[in-house]
Amino acid sequence: MRIKILALLSLSFAALVFTGCDGGKAQMGTQEANLLGIAKVEKESYQPSGSTTFAISTDELYTRKNYDGDKVTLLWGLVTLKDY
């Protein structure tokens, strides 16, 4: 009986210790999806593209008024499509 109570208390304590929040980092961080480097999508990423990629902006392809800031990188960074 005493071992069961001790086990229950230690399990409850472990659940309290190991359960927590991430401090809001998950909501504030960049949203990213990566498919083995072949295609990588970054939501709301206004980072400049590097000099080793062919950067194509969506305003070069067609006119738009509402930019999302999304960036799609193809073929391990060879081609970058930016929406900003």
mmCIF file of N, CA and C in Angstrom:
data_model
loop_
_atom_site.group_PDB
_atom_site.id
_atom_site.type_symbol
_atom_site.label_atom_id
_atom_site.label_comp_id
_atom_site.label_asym_id
_atom_site.label_seq_id
_atom_site.Cartn_x
_atom_site.Cartn_y
_atom_site.Cartn_z
ATOM 1 N N MET A 1 0.822 -1.189 0.000
ATOM 2 C CA MET A 1 0.000 0.000 0.000
ATOM 3 C C MET A 1 0.865 1.251 0.000
ATOM 4 N N ARG A 2 1.875 1.224 0.841
ATOM 5 C CA ARG A 2 2.741 2.386 0.981
ATOM 6 C C ARG A 2 3.557 2.620 -0.294
ATOM 7 N N ILE A 3 3.935 1.531 -0.977
ATOM 8 C CA ILE A 3 4.699 1.645 -2.216
ATOM 9 C C ILE A 3 3.823 2.223 -3.320
ATOM 10 N N LYS A 4 2.542 1.850 -3.326
ATOM 11 C CA LYS A 4 1.633 2.394 -4.335
ATOM 12 C C LYS A 4 1.458 3.895 -4.176
ATOM 13 N N ILE A 5 1.333 4.358 -2.962
ATOM 14 C CA ILE A 5 1.183 5.799 -2.715
ATOM 15 C C ILE A 5 2.457 6.539 -3.095
ATOM 16 N N LEU A 6 3.604 5.981 -2.757
ATOM 17 C CA LEU A 6 4.881 6.588 -3.102
ATOM 18 C C LEU A 6 5.076 6.633 -4.620
ATOM 19 N N ALA A 7 4.684 5.552 -5.302
ATOM 20 C CA ALA A 7 4.787 5.515 -6.761
ATOM 21 C C ALA A 7 3.854 6.536 -7.403
ATOM 22 N N LEU A 8 2.654 6.661 -6.859
ATOM 23 C CA LEU A 8 1.698 7.628 -7.380
ATOM 24 C C LEU A 8 2.180 9.054 -7.175
ATOM 25 N N LEU A 9 2.730 9.336 -6.016
ATOM 26 C CA LEU A 9 3.266 10.673 -5.744
ATOM 27 C C LEU A 9 4.469 10.986 -6.626
ATOM 28 N N SER A 10 5.354 10.027 -6.814
ATOM 29 C CA SER A 10 6.527 10.279 -7.654
ATOM 30 C C SER A 10 6.115 10.435 -9.122
ATOM 31 N N LEU A 11 5.124 9.689 -9.567
ATOM 32 C CA LEU A 11 4.627 9.837 -10.924
ATOM 33 C C LEU A 11 3.973 11.199 -11.121
ATOM 34 N N SER A 12 3.210 11.642 -10.150
ATOM 35 C CA SER A 12 2.582 12.966 -10.222
ATOM 36 C C SER A 12 3.628 14.072 -10.228
ATOM 37 N N PHE A 13 4.646 13.934 -9.395
ATOM 38 C CA PHE A 13 5.711 14.926 -9.352
ATOM 39 C C PHE A 13 6.472 14.967 -10.678
ATOM 40 N N ALA A 14 6.745 13.811 -11.260
ATOM 41 C CA ALA A 14 7.445 13.746 -12.540
ATOM 42 C C ALA A 14 6.597 14.372 -13.650
ATOM 43 N N ALA A 15 5.290 14.163 -13.602
ATOM 44 C CA ALA A 15 4.411 14.771 -14.598
ATOM 45 C C ALA A 15 4.425 16.289 -14.481
ATOM 46 N N LEU A 16 4.461 16.806 -13.265
ATOM 47 C CA LEU A 16 4.523 18.262 -13.080
ATOM 48 C C LEU A 16 5.857 18.840 -13.534
ATOM 49 N N VAL A 17 6.924 18.119 -13.296
ATOM 50 C CA VAL A 17 8.251 18.619 -13.654
ATOM 51 C C VAL A 17 8.457 18.599 -15.162
ATOM 52 N N PHE A 18 8.062 17.521 -15.810
ATOM 53 C CA PHE A 18 8.341 17.374 -17.230
ATOM 54 C C PHE A 18 7.273 17.949 -18.143
ATOM 55 N N THR A 19 6.208 18.457 -17.594
ATOM 56 C CA THR A 19 5.178 19.112 -18.378
ATOM 57 C C THR A 19 5.364 20.607 -18.219
ATOM 58 N N GLY A 20 5.487 21.292 -19.335
ATOM 59 C CA GLY A 20 5.681 22.733 -19.260
ATOM 60 C C GLY A 20 5.355 23.368 -20.584
ATOM 61 N N CYS A 21 5.505 24.655 -20.618
ATOM 62 C CA CYS A 21 5.244 25.369 -21.858
ATOM 63 C C CYS A 21 6.574 25.794 -22.474
ATOM 64 N N ASP A 22 6.527 26.187 -23.711
ATOM 65 C CA ASP A 22 7.742 26.560 -24.410
ATOM 66 C C ASP A 22 8.039 28.055 -24.311
ATOM 67 N N GLY A 23 7.273 28.792 -23.575
ATOM 68 C CA GLY A 23 7.516 30.228 -23.412
ATOM 69 C C GLY A 23 7.050 31.061 -24.592
ATOM 70 N N GLY A 24 6.215 30.496 -25.446
ATOM 71 C CA GLY A 24 5.694 31.242 -26.587
ATOM 72 C C GLY A 24 6.600 31.212 -27.803
ATOM 73 N N LYS A 25 7.645 30.423 -27.799
ATOM 74 C CA LYS A 25 8.567 30.383 -28.933
ATOM 75 C C LYS A 25 7.932 29.739 -30.153
ATOM 76 N N ALA A 26 7.040 28.802 -29.950
ATOM 77 C CA ALA A 26 6.442 28.094 -31.080
ATOM 78 C C ALA A 26 5.562 29.010 -31.908
ATOM 79 N N GLN A 27 4.892 29.940 -31.292
ATOM 80 C CA GLN A 27 4.018 30.835 -32.030
ATOM 81 C C GLN A 27 4.790 31.985 -32.658
ATOM 82 N N MET A 28 5.903 32.363 -32.069
ATOM 83 C CA MET A 28 6.625 33.527 -32.546
ATOM 84 C C MET A 28 7.731 33.176 -33.537
ATOM 85 N N GLY A 29 8.123 31.939 -33.614
ATOM 86 C CA GLY A 29 9.190 31.525 -34.516
ATOM 87 C C GLY A 29 8.704 31.448 -35.953
ATOM 88 N N THR A 30 9.651 31.318 -36.869
ATOM 89 C CA THR A 30 9.277 31.204 -38.270
ATOM 90 C C THR A 30 8.652 29.851 -38.521
ATOM 91 N N GLN A 31 7.665 29.824 -39.368
ATOM 92 C CA GLN A 31 7.008 28.573 -39.717
ATOM 93 C C GLN A 31 7.710 28.038 -40.953
ATOM 94 N N GLU A 32 8.171 26.815 -40.874
ATOM 95 C CA GLU A 32 9.005 26.274 -41.928
ATOM 96 C C GLU A 32 8.621 24.839 -42.214
ATOM 97 N N ALA A 33 8.695 24.468 -43.490
ATOM 98 C CA ALA A 33 8.492 23.086 -43.906
ATOM 99 C C ALA A 33 9.629 22.734 -44.857
ATOM 100 N N ASN A 34 10.217 21.551 -44.662
ATOM 101 C CA ASN A 34 11.367 21.154 -45.457
ATOM 102 C C ASN A 34 11.152 19.737 -45.954
ATOM 103 N N LEU A 35 11.329 19.525 -47.250
ATOM 104 C CA LEU A 35 11.175 18.207 -47.852
ATOM 105 C C LEU A 35 12.532 17.753 -48.374
ATOM 106 N N LEU A 36 13.379 17.261 -47.477
ATOM 107 C CA LEU A 36 14.705 16.733 -47.790
ATOM 108 C C LEU A 36 15.591 17.720 -48.542
ATOM 109 N N GLY A 37 15.345 18.988 -48.401
ATOM 110 C CA GLY A 37 16.152 19.997 -49.068
ATOM 111 C C GLY A 37 15.719 20.276 -50.492
ATOM 112 N N ILE A 38 14.872 19.440 -51.052
ATOM 113 C CA ILE A 38 14.412 19.645 -52.423
ATOM 114 C C ILE A 38 13.493 20.853 -52.476
ATOM 115 N N ALA A 39 12.603 20.977 -51.530
ATOM 116 C CA ALA A 39 11.709 22.121 -51.426
ATOM 117 C C ALA A 39 11.616 22.532 -49.964
ATOM 118 N N LYS A 40 11.838 23.793 -49.705
ATOM 119 C CA LYS A 40 11.770 24.329 -48.343
ATOM 120 C C LYS A 40 10.903 25.581 -48.378
ATOM 121 N N VAL A 41 9.877 25.608 -47.539
ATOM 122 C CA VAL A 41 8.945 26.728 -47.493
ATOM 123 C C VAL A 41 9.072 27.407 -46.137
ATOM 124 N N GLU A 42 9.309 28.712 -46.150
ATOM 125 C CA GLU A 42 9.389 29.492 -44.920
ATOM 126 C C GLU A 42 8.306 30.561 -44.971
ATOM 127 N N LYS A 43 7.389 30.508 -44.012
ATOM 128 C CA LYS A 43 6.302 31.484 -43.932
ATOM 129 C C LYS A 43 6.801 32.742 -43.229
ATOM 130 N N GLU A 44 6.400 33.882 -43.722
ATOM 131 C CA GLU A 44 6.718 35.191 -43.151
ATOM 132 C C GLU A 44 8.205 35.347 -42.886
ATOM 133 N N SER A 45 9.013 34.999 -43.861
ATOM 134 C CA SER A 45 10.465 35.116 -43.732
ATOM 135 C C SER A 45 10.928 36.221 -44.666
ATOM 136 N N TYR A 46 11.230 37.356 -44.126
ATOM 137 C CA TYR A 46 11.682 38.485 -44.923
ATOM 138 C C TYR A 46 13.208 38.555 -44.975
ATOM 139 N N GLN A 47 13.879 37.427 -44.820
ATOM 140 C CA GLN A 47 15.334 37.391 -44.853
ATOM 141 C C GLN A 47 15.827 37.565 -46.285
ATOM 142 N N PRO A 48 16.918 38.287 -46.469
ATOM 143 C CA PRO A 48 17.456 38.424 -47.828
ATOM 144 C C PRO A 48 18.040 37.102 -48.311
ATOM 145 N N SER A 49 17.964 36.879 -49.611
ATOM 146 C CA SER A 49 18.523 35.642 -50.157
ATOM 147 C C SER A 49 20.015 35.839 -50.411
ATOM 148 N N GLY A 50 20.737 34.752 -50.338
ATOM 149 C CA GLY A 50 22.186 34.805 -50.482
ATOM 150 C C GLY A 50 22.624 35.037 -51.919
ATOM 151 N N SER A 51 23.918 35.195 -52.080
ATOM 152 C CA SER A 51 24.464 35.474 -53.413
ATOM 153 C C SER A 51 24.671 34.199 -54.227
ATOM 154 N N THR A 52 24.494 33.037 -53.626
ATOM 155 C CA THR A 52 24.714 31.771 -54.328
ATOM 156 C C THR A 52 23.428 31.149 -54.841
ATOM 157 N N THR A 53 22.361 31.915 -54.958
ATOM 158 C CA THR A 53 21.081 31.390 -55.410
ATOM 159 C C THR A 53 20.519 32.264 -56.520
ATOM 160 N N PHE A 54 19.703 31.666 -57.356
ATOM 161 C CA PHE A 54 18.963 32.428 -58.355
ATOM 162 C C PHE A 54 17.685 32.909 -57.688
ATOM 163 N N ALA A 55 17.649 34.170 -57.308
ATOM 164 C CA ALA A 55 16.497 34.720 -56.580
ATOM 165 C C ALA A 55 15.488 35.276 -57.569
ATOM 166 N N ILE A 56 14.255 34.821 -57.434
ATOM 167 C CA ILE A 56 13.154 35.293 -58.270
ATOM 168 C C ILE A 56 12.093 35.851 -57.342
ATOM 169 N N SER A 57 11.723 37.087 -57.556
ATOM 170 C CA SER A 57 10.692 37.716 -56.743
ATOM 171 C C SER A 57 9.359 37.637 -57.468
ATOM 172 N N THR A 58 8.270 37.521 -56.722
ATOM 173 C CA THR A 58 6.962 37.381 -57.354
ATOM 174 C C THR A 58 6.527 38.651 -58.064
ATOM 175 N N ASP A 59 7.045 39.813 -57.657
ATOM 176 C CA ASP A 59 6.657 41.029 -58.379
ATOM 177 C C ASP A 59 7.329 41.097 -59.750
ATOM 178 N N GLU A 60 8.335 40.273 -60.006
ATOM 179 C CA GLU A 60 8.907 40.169 -61.345
ATOM 180 C C GLU A 60 8.046 39.317 -62.259
ATOM 181 N N LEU A 61 7.261 38.415 -61.671
ATOM 182 C CA LEU A 61 6.425 37.518 -62.459
ATOM 183 C C LEU A 61 5.044 38.104 -62.737
ATOM 184 N N TYR A 62 4.439 38.724 -61.728
ATOM 185 C CA TYR A 62 3.122 39.342 -61.883
ATOM 186 C C TYR A 62 2.955 40.405 -60.807
ATOM 187 N N THR A 63 2.008 41.311 -61.020
ATOM 188 C CA THR A 63 1.802 42.395 -60.060
ATOM 189 C C THR A 63 0.835 41.953 -58.982
ATOM 190 N N ARG A 64 1.125 42.377 -57.765
ATOM 191 C CA ARG A 64 0.338 42.024 -56.602
ATOM 192 C C ARG A 64 0.425 43.131 -55.584
ATOM 193 N N LYS A 65 -0.576 43.249 -54.742
ATOM 194 C CA LYS A 65 -0.562 44.285 -53.719
ATOM 195 C C LYS A 65 -0.371 43.743 -52.314
ATOM 196 N N ASN A 66 -0.711 42.500 -52.083
ATOM 197 C CA ASN A 66 -0.607 41.933 -50.732
ATOM 198 C C ASN A 66 0.466 40.846 -50.707
ATOM 199 N N TYR A 67 1.633 41.202 -50.222
ATOM 200 C CA TYR A 67 2.743 40.269 -50.139
ATOM 201 C C TYR A 67 2.695 39.523 -48.806
ATOM 202 N N ASP A 68 3.040 38.242 -48.833
ATOM 203 C CA ASP A 68 3.004 37.411 -47.638
ATOM 204 C C ASP A 68 4.345 37.348 -46.921
ATOM 205 N N GLY A 69 5.419 37.526 -47.638
ATOM 206 C CA GLY A 69 6.740 37.385 -47.051
ATOM 207 C C GLY A 69 7.237 35.961 -47.076
ATOM 208 N N ASP A 70 6.551 35.091 -47.800
ATOM 209 C CA ASP A 70 6.950 33.687 -47.865
ATOM 210 C C ASP A 70 8.155 33.518 -48.785
ATOM 211 N N LYS A 71 8.950 32.505 -48.482
ATOM 212 C CA LYS A 71 10.121 32.205 -49.303
ATOM 213 C C LYS A 71 10.148 30.713 -49.559
ATOM 214 N N VAL A 72 10.290 30.332 -50.830
ATOM 215 C CA VAL A 72 10.367 28.933 -51.230
ATOM 216 C C VAL A 72 11.750 28.706 -51.830
ATOM 217 N N THR A 73 12.476 27.769 -51.262
ATOM 218 C CA THR A 73 13.811 27.447 -51.749
ATOM 219 C C THR A 73 13.755 26.067 -52.384
ATOM 220 N N LEU A 74 14.256 25.967 -53.605
ATOM 221 C CA LEU A 74 14.217 24.716 -54.349
ATOM 222 C C LEU A 74 15.626 24.195 -54.596
ATOM 223 N N LEU A 75 15.764 22.891 -54.655
ATOM 224 C CA LEU A 75 17.010 22.204 -54.993
ATOM 225 C C LEU A 75 18.179 22.659 -54.132
ATOM 226 N N TRP A 76 18.012 22.553 -52.825
ATOM 227 C CA TRP A 76 19.050 22.830 -51.833
ATOM 228 C C TRP A 76 19.598 24.251 -51.930
ATOM 229 N N GLY A 77 18.752 25.211 -52.301
ATOM 230 C CA GLY A 77 19.156 26.607 -52.335
ATOM 231 C C GLY A 77 19.573 27.117 -53.689
ATOM 232 N N LEU A 78 19.400 26.322 -54.725
ATOM 233 C CA LEU A 78 19.788 26.772 -56.054
ATOM 234 C C LEU A 78 18.846 27.845 -56.575
ATOM 235 N N VAL A 79 17.550 27.686 -56.339
ATOM 236 C CA VAL A 79 16.537 28.644 -56.783
ATOM 237 C C VAL A 79 15.728 29.090 -55.568
ATOM 238 N N THR A 80 15.502 30.395 -55.444
ATOM 239 C CA THR A 80 14.699 30.938 -54.339
ATOM 240 C C THR A 80 13.587 31.797 -54.920
ATOM 241 N N LEU A 81 12.351 31.475 -54.558
ATOM 242 C CA LEU A 81 11.183 32.269 -54.934
ATOM 243 C C LEU A 81 10.748 33.067 -53.726
ATOM 244 N N LYS A 82 10.768 34.393 -53.832
ATOM 245 C CA LYS A 82 10.419 35.253 -52.702
ATOM 246 C C LYS A 82 9.120 35.992 -52.982
ATOM 247 N N ASP A 83 8.333 36.133 -51.944
ATOM 248 C CA ASP A 83 7.077 36.872 -52.044
ATOM 249 C C ASP A 83 7.153 38.101 -51.143
ATOM 250 N N TYR A 84 8.124 38.956 -51.402
ATOM 251 C CA TYR A 84 8.267 40.214 -50.671
ATOM 252 C C TYR A 84 9.071 41.177 -51.479
#
